[in-house]
Tab-separated table of C-alpha atoms in Angstrom:
chain	number	residue	atom	x	y	z
A	29	UNK	CA	-2.122	-1.838	-3.828
A	30	UNK	CA	-1.277	-3.567	-7.065
A	31	UNK	CA	-2.813	-4.629	-10.358
A	32	UNK	CA	-5.719	-7.052	-9.954
A	33	UNK	CA	-4.901	-10.553	-11.187
A	34	UNK	CA	-1.284	-9.843	-12.163
A	35	UNK	CA	0.335	-11.840	-9.340
A	36	UNK	CA	-1.814	-14.901	-10.109
A	37	UNK	CA	-1.175	-14.468	-13.835
A	38	UNK	CA	2.587	-14.608	-13.273
A	39	UNK	CA	2.264	-17.803	-11.211
A	40	UNK	CA	-0.053	-19.569	-13.699
A	41	UNK	CA	1.006	-18.338	-17.135
A	42	UNK	CA	4.670	-17.296	-16.611
A	43	UNK	CA	6.086	-19.865	-14.161
A	44	UNK	CA	9.584	-19.055	-15.461
A	45	UNK	CA	9.167	-15.563	-13.966
A	46	UNK	CA	8.871	-17.180	-10.498
A	47	UNK	CA	12.474	-18.050	-9.683
A	48	UNK	CA	13.423	-19.748	-6.405
A	49	UNK	CA	16.331	-17.868	-4.825
A	50	UNK	CA	18.562	-18.326	-1.792
A	51	UNK	CA	18.775	-14.972	0.024
A	52	UNK	CA	21.981	-16.021	1.828
A	53	UNK	CA	23.685	-16.609	-1.526
A	54	UNK	CA	22.407	-13.292	-2.873
A	55	UNK	CA	23.724	-11.518	0.239
A	56	UNK	CA	27.119	-13.168	-0.152
A	57	UNK	CA	27.282	-12.151	-3.815
A	58	UNK	CA	26.391	-8.559	-2.842
A	59	UNK	CA	29.191	-8.488	-0.234
A	60	UNK	CA	31.690	-9.671	-2.840
A	61	UNK	CA	30.602	-7.078	-5.409
A	62	UNK	CA	30.039	-4.220	-2.894
A	63	UNK	CA	32.428	-4.754	0.043
A	64	UNK	CA	31.708	-1.247	1.398
A	65	UNK	CA	27.923	-1.647	1.771
A	66	UNK	CA	26.066	-4.371	3.706
A	67	UNK	CA	23.288	-6.308	1.946
A	68	UNK	CA	19.912	-4.686	2.690
A	69	UNK	CA	16.363	-5.892	2.061
A	70	UNK	CA	13.615	-3.282	2.220
A	71	UNK	CA	10.451	-4.776	3.701
A	72	UNK	CA	6.924	-3.708	2.754
A	73	UNK	CA	5.697	-4.281	6.297
A	74	UNK	CA	1.994	-3.875	5.452
A	75	UNK	CA	2.295	-6.879	3.111
A	76	UNK	CA	3.929	-8.907	5.877
A	77	UNK	CA	1.845	-8.230	9.007
A	78	UNK	CA	-0.685	-10.933	8.063
A	79	UNK	CA	2.181	-13.409	7.713
A	80	UNK	CA	3.771	-12.395	11.037
A	81	UNK	CA	0.620	-12.502	13.170
A	82	UNK	CA	-0.051	-16.229	13.661
A	83	UNK	CA	-1.546	-16.606	17.213
A	84	UNK	CA	-4.569	-18.907	17.200
A	85	UNK	CA	-6.831	-16.707	19.344
A	86	UNK	CA	-6.704	-13.838	16.885
A	87	UNK	CA	-10.293	-12.558	17.332
A	88	UNK	CA	-9.445	-11.108	20.751
A	89	UNK	CA	-6.116	-9.674	19.608
A	90	UNK	CA	-3.429	-9.677	22.240
A	91	UNK	CA	-0.745	-12.394	22.520
A	92	UNK	CA	1.755	-9.552	22.526
A	93	UNK	CA	4.740	-11.534	23.818
A	94	UNK	CA	4.076	-14.298	21.304
A	95	UNK	CA	3.890	-11.759	18.472
A	96	UNK	CA	7.076	-10.036	19.654
A	97	UNK	CA	8.871	-13.409	19.672
A	98	UNK	CA	7.719	-14.072	16.083
A	99	UNK	CA	9.100	-10.700	14.949
A	100	UNK	CA	12.358	-11.338	16.807
A	101	UNK	CA	12.775	-14.750	15.131
A	102	UNK	CA	12.108	-13.138	11.750
A	103	UNK	CA	14.766	-10.459	12.310
A	104	UNK	CA	17.312	-12.924	13.728
A	105	UNK	CA	17.046	-15.208	10.687
A	106	UNK	CA	18.179	-12.355	8.433
A	107	UNK	CA	20.775	-11.041	10.886
A	108	UNK	CA	22.385	-14.505	10.985
A	109	UNK	CA	22.874	-14.199	7.217
A	110	UNK	CA	24.326	-10.679	7.596
A	111	UNK	CA	21.274	-9.083	5.974
A	112	UNK	CA	20.013	-5.741	7.275
A	113	UNK	CA	16.257	-5.080	7.127
A	114	UNK	CA	14.501	-1.727	6.669
A	115	UNK	CA	10.747	-1.797	7.405
A	116	UNK	CA	8.326	0.548	5.618
A	117	UNK	CA	4.765	1.350	6.757
A	118	UNK	CA	1.994	3.354	5.079
A	119	UNK	CA	1.931	6.812	6.625
A	120	UNK	CA	-0.655	8.517	4.428
A	121	UNK	CA	-3.658	7.856	2.198
A	122	UNK	CA	-3.097	9.836	-1.000
A	123	UNK	CA	-6.197	11.569	-2.347
A	124	UNK	CA	-5.747	9.956	-5.773
A	125	UNK	CA	-6.203	6.585	-4.029
A	126	UNK	CA	-9.029	7.619	-1.692
A	127	UNK	CA	-11.729	5.782	-3.690
A	128	UNK	CA	-9.747	2.543	-3.543
A	129	UNK	CA	-9.152	3.010	0.209
A	130	UNK	CA	-12.913	3.430	0.757
A	131	UNK	CA	-13.705	0.382	-1.389
A	132	UNK	CA	-11.358	-1.755	0.721
A	133	UNK	CA	-12.773	-0.464	3.994
A	134	UNK	CA	-16.281	-1.412	2.833
A	135	UNK	CA	-15.035	-4.883	1.863
A	136	UNK	CA	-13.405	-5.226	5.299
A	137	UNK	CA	-16.711	-4.266	6.930
A	138	UNK	CA	-18.460	-7.136	5.122
A	139	UNK	CA	-15.740	-9.571	6.242
A	140	UNK	CA	-16.029	-8.412	9.874
A	141	UNK	CA	-19.838	-8.728	9.771
A	142	UNK	CA	-19.431	-12.317	8.502
A	143	UNK	CA	-16.990	-12.970	11.345
A	144	UNK	CA	-19.449	-11.818	14.030
A	145	UNK	CA	-22.294	-13.793	12.424
A	146	UNK	CA	-20.118	-16.914	12.645
A	147	UNK	CA	-19.226	-16.263	16.313
A	148	UNK	CA	-22.876	-15.700	17.293
A	149	UNK	CA	-24.042	-18.787	15.375
A	150	UNK	CA	-21.300	-21.235	16.401
A	151	UNK	CA	-20.197	-19.744	19.749
A	152	UNK	CA	-16.525	-20.037	18.805
A	153	UNK	CA	-14.018	-18.155	16.712
A	154	UNK	CA	-13.608	-19.233	13.062
A	155	UNK	CA	-10.486	-20.691	11.511
A	156	UNK	CA	-7.748	-18.833	9.714
A	157	UNK	CA	-9.791	-18.752	6.486
A	158	UNK	CA	-11.859	-15.881	7.971
A	159	UNK	CA	-8.835	-14.100	9.472
A	160	UNK	CA	-9.102	-10.325	9.967
A	161	UNK	CA	-6.164	-8.354	11.373
A	162	UNK	CA	-6.710	-7.331	15.004
A	163	UNK	CA	-7.393	-3.597	15.308
A	164	UNK	CA	-4.371	-1.268	15.061
A	165	UNK	CA	-1.927	-4.178	14.616
A	166	UNK	CA	0.142	-2.364	11.934
A	167	UNK	CA	0.527	0.633	14.278
A	168	UNK	CA	1.632	-1.540	17.199
A	169	UNK	CA	3.971	-3.466	14.877
A	170	UNK	CA	5.939	-0.273	14.132
A	171	UNK	CA	6.653	0.197	17.821
A	172	UNK	CA	7.453	-3.497	18.278
A	173	UNK	CA	10.056	-3.373	15.496
A	174	UNK	CA	11.548	-0.174	16.898
A	175	UNK	CA	11.813	-1.809	20.339
A	176	UNK	CA	13.760	-4.607	18.630
A	177	UNK	CA	16.260	-2.073	17.264
A	178	UNK	CA	15.053	-2.077	13.653
A	179	UNK	CA	15.008	0.838	11.212
A	180	UNK	CA	11.303	1.576	10.748
A	181	UNK	CA	10.040	4.189	8.289
A	182	UNK	CA	6.549	5.692	8.099
A	183	UNK	CA	5.915	7.123	4.635
A	184	UNK	CA	4.944	10.601	3.438
A	185	UNK	CA	3.663	9.140	0.148
A	186	UNK	CA	2.152	5.847	-0.969
A	187	UNK	CA	4.266	3.128	0.688
A	188	UNK	CA	4.960	1.037	-2.419
A	189	UNK	CA	6.436	4.121	-4.161
A	190	UNK	CA	8.781	4.892	-1.250
A	191	UNK	CA	9.747	1.211	-0.874
A	192	UNK	CA	10.600	0.960	-4.578
A	193	UNK	CA	12.534	4.266	-4.457
A	194	UNK	CA	14.517	3.229	-1.366
A	195	UNK	CA	15.358	-0.142	-2.907
A	196	UNK	CA	16.676	1.504	-6.067
A	197	UNK	CA	18.555	4.396	-4.441
A	198	UNK	CA	20.278	2.278	-1.765
A	199	UNK	CA	21.237	-0.620	-4.040
A	200	UNK	CA	19.215	-3.080	-1.935
A	201	UNK	CA	19.393	-6.768	-2.815
A	202	UNK	CA	15.608	-6.729	-3.003
A	203	UNK	CA	12.120	-5.821	-1.787
A	204	UNK	CA	10.253	-8.297	0.419
A	205	UNK	CA	6.479	-8.031	0.163
A	206	UNK	CA	3.393	-9.191	-1.736
A	207	UNK	CA	2.201	-6.448	-4.069
A	208	UNK	CA	2.184	-6.757	-7.846
A	209	UNK	CA	3.101	-3.062	-8.199
A	210	UNK	CA	6.690	-4.155	-7.437
A	211	UNK	CA	6.603	-5.969	-10.780
A	212	UNK	CA	5.834	-2.639	-12.475
A	213	UNK	CA	8.362	-0.308	-10.829
A	214	UNK	CA	11.834	-0.326	-12.406
A	215	UNK	CA	13.623	-1.045	-9.145
A	216	UNK	CA	15.598	-3.772	-7.353
A	217	UNK	CA	14.417	-7.440	-7.357
A	218	UNK	CA	11.058	-8.316	-5.810
A	219	UNK	CA	10.876	-11.225	-3.318
A	220	UNK	CA	7.704	-12.952	-2.089
A	221	UNK	CA	6.864	-12.928	1.629
A	222	UNK	CA	4.194	-15.600	1.046
A	223	UNK	CA	6.744	-18.036	-0.345
A	224	UNK	CA	9.475	-17.269	2.190
A	225	UNK	CA	10.917	-20.295	3.997
A	226	UNK	CA	12.426	-18.521	7.019
A	227	UNK	CA	14.692	-21.266	8.326
A	228	UNK	CA	16.422	-21.669	4.935
A	229	UNK	CA	15.955	-18.041	3.761
A	230	UNK	CA	14.656	-19.268	0.427
A	231	UNK	CA	11.813	-17.572	-1.445
A	232	UNK	CA	10.460	-16.761	-4.909
A	233	UNK	CA	11.848	-13.816	-6.880
A	234	UNK	CA	9.489	-12.437	-9.531
A	235	UNK	CA	11.322	-11.513	-12.729
A	236	UNK	CA	10.107	-8.429	-14.608
A	237	UNK	CA	12.285	-9.360	-17.573
A	238	UNK	CA	10.725	-12.823	-17.973
A	239	UNK	CA	7.217	-11.365	-17.538
A	240	UNK	CA	7.920	-8.857	-20.329
A	241	UNK	CA	9.293	-11.607	-22.577
A	242	UNK	CA	6.102	-13.674	-22.150
A	243	UNK	CA	3.909	-10.605	-22.780
A	244	UNK	CA	5.943	-9.439	-25.772
A	245	UNK	CA	6.565	-5.980	-24.320
A	246	UNK	CA	9.520	-4.099	-22.823
A	247	UNK	CA	10.156	-2.821	-19.290
A	248	UNK	CA	9.248	0.656	-20.594
A	249	UNK	CA	5.716	-0.585	-21.355
A	250	UNK	CA	5.003	-1.866	-17.822
A	251	UNK	CA	3.633	1.375	-16.254
A	252	UNK	CA	1.192	1.877	-19.160
A	253	UNK	CA	0.320	-1.841	-19.067
A	254	UNK	CA	-0.585	-1.519	-15.354
A	255	UNK	CA	-2.757	1.557	-15.996
A	256	UNK	CA	-4.641	-0.107	-18.860
A	257	UNK	CA	-5.438	-3.099	-16.645
A	258	UNK	CA	-6.895	-0.839	-13.966
A	259	UNK	CA	-5.098	0.185	-10.803
A	260	UNK	CA	-5.519	2.605	-7.902
A	261	UNK	CA	-5.539	5.602	-10.266
A	262	UNK	CA	-7.313	4.328	-13.395
A	263	UNK	CA	-10.547	2.527	-12.352
A	264	UNK	CA	-11.701	-0.701	-14.014
A	265	UNK	CA	-15.053	0.865	-14.897
A	266	UNK	CA	-13.396	3.148	-17.460
A	267	UNK	CA	-11.624	0.277	-19.212
A	268	UNK	CA	-14.331	-2.298	-19.997
A	269	UNK	CA	-14.878	-1.023	-23.547
A	270	UNK	CA	-11.127	-0.910	-24.214
A	271	UNK	CA	-10.685	-4.473	-22.904
A	272	UNK	CA	-13.489	-5.681	-25.193
A	273	UNK	CA	-11.739	-4.076	-28.172
A	274	UNK	CA	-8.429	-5.706	-27.225
A	275	UNK	CA	-10.041	-9.137	-26.729
A	276	UNK	CA	-11.743	-9.098	-30.139
A	277	UNK	CA	-8.554	-8.170	-32.007
A	278	UNK	CA	-5.963	-10.200	-30.080
A	279	UNK	CA	-4.426	-13.330	-31.633
A	280	UNK	CA	-3.434	-14.537	-28.136
A	281	UNK	CA	-6.960	-15.209	-26.883
A	282	UNK	CA	-7.137	-18.695	-25.374
A	283	UNK	CA	-10.379	-20.400	-24.334
A	284	UNK	CA	-8.585	-22.426	-21.679
A	285	UNK	CA	-7.730	-19.183	-19.815
A	286	UNK	CA	-10.179	-17.176	-17.707
A	287	UNK	CA	-11.336	-13.748	-18.899
A	288	UNK	CA	-8.886	-11.793	-16.735
A	289	UNK	CA	-5.897	-13.749	-18.088
A	290	UNK	CA	-7.055	-13.125	-21.661
A	291	UNK	CA	-7.443	-9.416	-20.875
A	292	UNK	CA	-3.835	-9.231	-19.630
A	293	UNK	CA	-2.506	-10.960	-22.762
A	294	UNK	CA	-4.712	-8.879	-25.089
A	295	UNK	CA	-3.786	-5.526	-23.521
A	296	UNK	CA	-0.089	-6.452	-23.739
A	297	UNK	CA	-0.551	-7.342	-27.417
A	298	UNK	CA	-2.296	-4.004	-28.060
A	299	UNK	CA	0.386	-1.815	-26.498
A	300	UNK	CA	3.269	-3.845	-27.993
A	301	UNK	CA	2.255	-2.393	-31.366
A	302	UNK	CA	2.173	1.220	-30.112
A	303	UNK	CA	5.135	3.588	-30.546
A	304	UNK	CA	6.531	4.547	-27.122
A	305	UNK	CA	5.677	8.246	-27.267
A	306	UNK	CA	3.635	10.945	-25.559
A	307	UNK	CA	1.445	11.288	-28.669
A	308	UNK	CA	0.525	7.582	-28.385
A	309	UNK	CA	-0.525	8.148	-24.778
A	310	UNK	CA	-2.594	11.220	-25.755
A	311	UNK	CA	-4.329	9.159	-28.449
A	312	UNK	CA	-5.244	6.540	-25.832
A	313	UNK	CA	-6.579	9.246	-23.505
A	314	UNK	CA	-8.847	10.427	-26.330
A	315	UNK	CA	-10.371	7.003	-27.024
A	316	UNK	CA	-10.869	6.004	-23.363
A	317	UNK	CA	-13.957	7.313	-21.503
A	318	UNK	CA	-11.917	9.205	-18.918
A	319	UNK	CA	-14.665	11.751	-18.278
A	320	UNK	CA	-13.483	15.241	-17.410
A	321	UNK	CA	-10.011	14.089	-16.327
A	322	UNK	CA	-8.121	13.525	-19.552
A	323	UNK	CA	-4.763	13.368	-17.740
A	324	UNK	CA	-5.593	10.165	-15.836
A	325	UNK	CA	-3.340	7.890	-17.910
A	326	UNK	CA	-0.506	10.376	-17.806
A	327	UNK	CA	-0.771	10.614	-14.005
A	328	UNK	CA	-1.026	6.849	-13.742
A	329	UNK	CA	2.160	6.226	-15.742
A	330	UNK	CA	3.924	9.020	-13.888
A	331	UNK	CA	3.082	7.420	-10.518
A	332	UNK	CA	5.399	4.506	-11.364
A	333	UNK	CA	8.407	6.703	-12.152
A	334	UNK	CA	10.911	6.779	-9.301
A	335	UNK	CA	13.104	9.847	-8.586
A	336	UNK	CA	15.525	10.405	-11.472
A	337	UNK	CA	13.575	8.188	-13.903
A	338	UNK	CA	11.930	9.328	-17.128
A	339	UNK	CA	9.516	7.709	-19.553
A	340	UNK	CA	8.952	8.135	-23.287
A	341	UNK	CA	5.207	8.107	-22.556
A	342	UNK	CA	5.316	11.477	-20.782
A	343	UNK	CA	7.399	14.658	-21.259
A	344	UNK	CA	10.139	15.330	-18.638
A	345	UNK	CA	8.516	18.603	-17.558
A	346	UNK	CA	5.344	16.727	-16.518
A	347	UNK	CA	7.382	14.444	-14.255
A	348	UNK	CA	9.245	17.350	-12.682
A	349	UNK	CA	5.993	19.224	-12.137
A	350	UNK	CA	4.441	16.221	-10.366
A	351	UNK	CA	7.456	15.711	-8.111
A	352	UNK	CA	7.755	19.361	-7.144
A	353	UNK	CA	4.028	19.751	-6.432
A	354	UNK	CA	4.432	17.240	-3.598
A	355	UNK	CA	7.011	19.480	-1.943
A	356	UNK	CA	4.826	22.600	-2.178
A	357	UNK	CA	1.841	21.458	-0.098
A	358	UNK	CA	0.877	24.108	2.425
A	359	UNK	CA	0.613	23.057	6.066
A	360	UNK	CA	-2.016	23.924	8.671
A	361	UNK	CA	0.698	24.272	11.300
A	362	UNK	CA	2.410	27.656	10.949
A	363	UNK	CA	5.235	26.915	13.423
A	364	UNK	CA	8.026	25.655	11.169
A	365	UNK	CA	10.049	24.166	14.021
A	366	UNK	CA	7.133	22.131	15.380
A	367	UNK	CA	6.126	21.099	11.858
A	368	UNK	CA	9.644	19.837	11.035
A	369	UNK	CA	9.856	17.950	14.325
A	370	UNK	CA	6.487	16.292	13.683
A	371	UNK	CA	7.592	15.359	10.152
A	372	UNK	CA	10.856	13.797	11.365
A	373	UNK	CA	9.076	11.869	14.107
A	374	UNK	CA	6.441	10.703	11.597
A	375	UNK	CA	9.091	9.322	9.228
A	376	UNK	CA	10.905	7.618	12.129
A	377	UNK	CA	7.608	6.058	13.342
A	378	UNK	CA	7.841	7.869	16.681
A	379	UNK	CA	4.300	9.235	16.649
A	380	UNK	CA	1.012	8.412	14.987
A	381	UNK	CA	-1.176	10.720	12.849
A	382	UNK	CA	0.183	13.983	14.360
A	383	UNK	CA	2.007	15.006	11.179
A	384	UNK	CA	-1.066	14.311	9.007
A	385	UNK	CA	-3.155	16.577	11.240
A	386	UNK	CA	-0.553	19.363	11.253
A	387	UNK	CA	0.066	19.147	7.504
A	388	UNK	CA	-3.337	18.365	5.942
A	389	UNK	CA	-5.783	18.639	8.836
A	390	UNK	CA	-6.843	15.102	8.011
A	391	UNK	CA	-6.851	11.720	9.752
A	392	UNK	CA	-7.943	8.164	8.842
A	393	UNK	CA	-8.945	5.199	10.952
A	394	UNK	CA	-9.538	1.823	9.302
A	395	UNK	CA	-11.919	-0.910	10.467
A	396	UNK	CA	-12.040	-2.060	14.072
A	397	UNK	CA	-13.253	-5.515	15.095
A	398	UNK	CA	-16.721	-4.270	16.069
A	399	UNK	CA	-20.139	-5.830	15.618
A	400	UNK	CA	-22.224	-3.365	13.598
A	401	UNK	CA	-25.412	-5.051	14.802
A	402	UNK	CA	-24.657	-4.585	18.498
A	403	UNK	CA	-26.404	-1.238	18.893
A	404	UNK	CA	-25.905	-0.942	22.667
A	405	UNK	CA	-22.287	0.181	22.324
A	406	UNK	CA	-21.372	2.898	19.793
A	407	UNK	CA	-18.259	2.386	17.650
A	408	UNK	CA	-14.887	3.375	19.062
A	409	UNK	CA	-14.639	6.119	16.423
A	410	UNK	CA	-17.586	7.888	18.083
A	411	UNK	CA	-16.693	7.035	21.705
A	412	UNK	CA	-13.256	8.654	21.438
A	413	UNK	CA	-14.262	11.622	19.271
A	414	UNK	CA	-14.521	14.121	22.207
A	415	UNK	CA	-10.957	13.191	23.255
A	416	UNK	CA	-9.741	13.693	19.688
A	417	UNK	CA	-11.408	17.107	19.526
A	418	UNK	CA	-9.333	18.246	22.527
A	419	UNK	CA	-6.180	16.788	20.946
A	420	UNK	CA	-6.880	18.642	17.659
A	421	UNK	CA	-7.310	21.857	19.641
A	422	UNK	CA	-3.917	21.448	21.310
A	423	UNK	CA	-2.137	20.446	18.096
A	424	UNK	CA	-3.634	23.223	15.965
A	425	UNK	CA	-3.675	25.788	18.785
A	426	UNK	CA	-7.324	26.601	18.122
A	427	UNK	CA	-8.516	29.911	19.420
A	428	UNK	CA	-5.294	31.797	18.709
A	429	UNK	CA	-6.429	34.687	16.595
A	430	UNK	CA	-9.992	33.343	16.733
A	431	UNK	CA	-9.392	30.638	14.095
A	432	UNK	CA	-10.813	27.143	14.470
A	433	UNK	CA	-9.685	24.942	11.551
A	434	UNK	CA	-11.900	21.900	11.028
A	435	UNK	CA	-10.263	18.466	10.910
A	436	UNK	CA	-11.356	15.959	8.249
A	437	UNK	CA	-11.945	12.526	9.744
A	438	UNK	CA	-12.223	9.420	7.540
A	439	UNK	CA	-13.261	6.976	10.289
A	440	UNK	CA	-14.984	3.649	9.705
A	441	UNK	CA	-18.069	3.155	11.909
A	442	UNK	CA	-21.589	1.771	11.496
A	443	UNK	CA	-23.766	4.028	9.357
A	444	UNK	CA	-20.888	6.001	7.829
A	445	UNK	CA	-20.917	5.517	4.015
A	446	UNK	CA	-17.536	7.321	3.684
A	447	UNK	CA	-18.909	9.511	0.882
A	448	UNK	CA	-17.058	12.456	2.428
A	449	UNK	CA	-15.060	13.077	5.612
A	450	UNK	CA	-16.690	14.095	8.879
A	451	UNK	CA	-15.714	17.729	9.553
A	452	UNK	CA	-14.744	17.875	13.214
A	453	UNK	CA	-14.506	21.064	15.249
A	454	UNK	CA	-11.515	21.192	17.629
A	455	UNK	CA	-12.605	21.889	21.223
A	456	UNK	CA	-10.324	23.558	23.750
A	457	UNK	CA	-9.934	21.441	26.900
A	458	UNK	CA	-11.387	22.933	30.056
A	459	UNK	CA	-8.045	22.443	31.858
A	460	UNK	CA	-6.170	25.743	31.965
A	461	UNK	CA	-2.634	25.906	30.576
């Protein structure tokens, strides 16, 4: 989900880090240097859906054929240049990022409420400046891309991590998306979807090396830099005092910059003087008000390390422990064959949410385009709950041995503050067999 303000900082303060590149030329260079492997771009699809969905009557959703044609044109432009695309979609909400997920859902709710107020006041749909993605568009987009013959992956971890790992491991020519976390990962080049000119296949490539040169730090510093600016793991609220300390001691403070820009420069100045070591990180954890979780910084830095990578900020055994713990999660589904099939189909985007229910007994549903102040019709999350209860029963085989595992639902609907999940009891359908 990125580091707040970093993308804008790069554009304003480090224009040299925004390099215009011709993707056709980069593909040709790749073919010359690697004749045995085709040039591949890994696409962060969640960053791109907003760019792809351009129909004017967006409030009502729909325009499926028009949307399909847009996706086909997008794919064909890259195919004509001999570039293969691999599309990645978020397949899970990691618990360490739950608070950020909730915060964004609440923000979306406010935007949707504004949208309905506008419609009721003006009796027409607003312009693109109030655009909200039609409900379930990312889910439908997976199936659209698959129908167009594209490799589409649904993740088992945070999508940006898997995108960065795939890009590095498969020697991709780059990542196409719009997420400043791709400036932090030590992976292949990062291309901007917002600046992409499709007919010429020209876009902006963000240079980590130039960013580091402007900040006076090294690539090794970037994960710690991201954590000390606040990200999905280390919340801003814990860092205000630290930022104030950095601002008062930094020689780079500039009154012509806004506060956020000065914070970025001051934090970079602070860590540039630190030895790259685990003891330095532990010292930081002691001076920051991290509450009861003193390993927050360590986990934050570790989250940016791709498979096979190490960091001087954390011991190798910590990295290995984190990676292996992901593999050891126990599943609700006891049938190994069914579980493996669900996992494979999840990764290949052939089903939706089934694996998350079988593995964690948990399911999420983001905002729908619903008017919270229309009390005559309950939200879709509540309307379809009885159907979901029957589905949970079938998936988890409730009643066998007298066990009825509850399913955790994180569904957005009017009146739900999302403080905790709704615990839903599976209900066996009345149909026999």
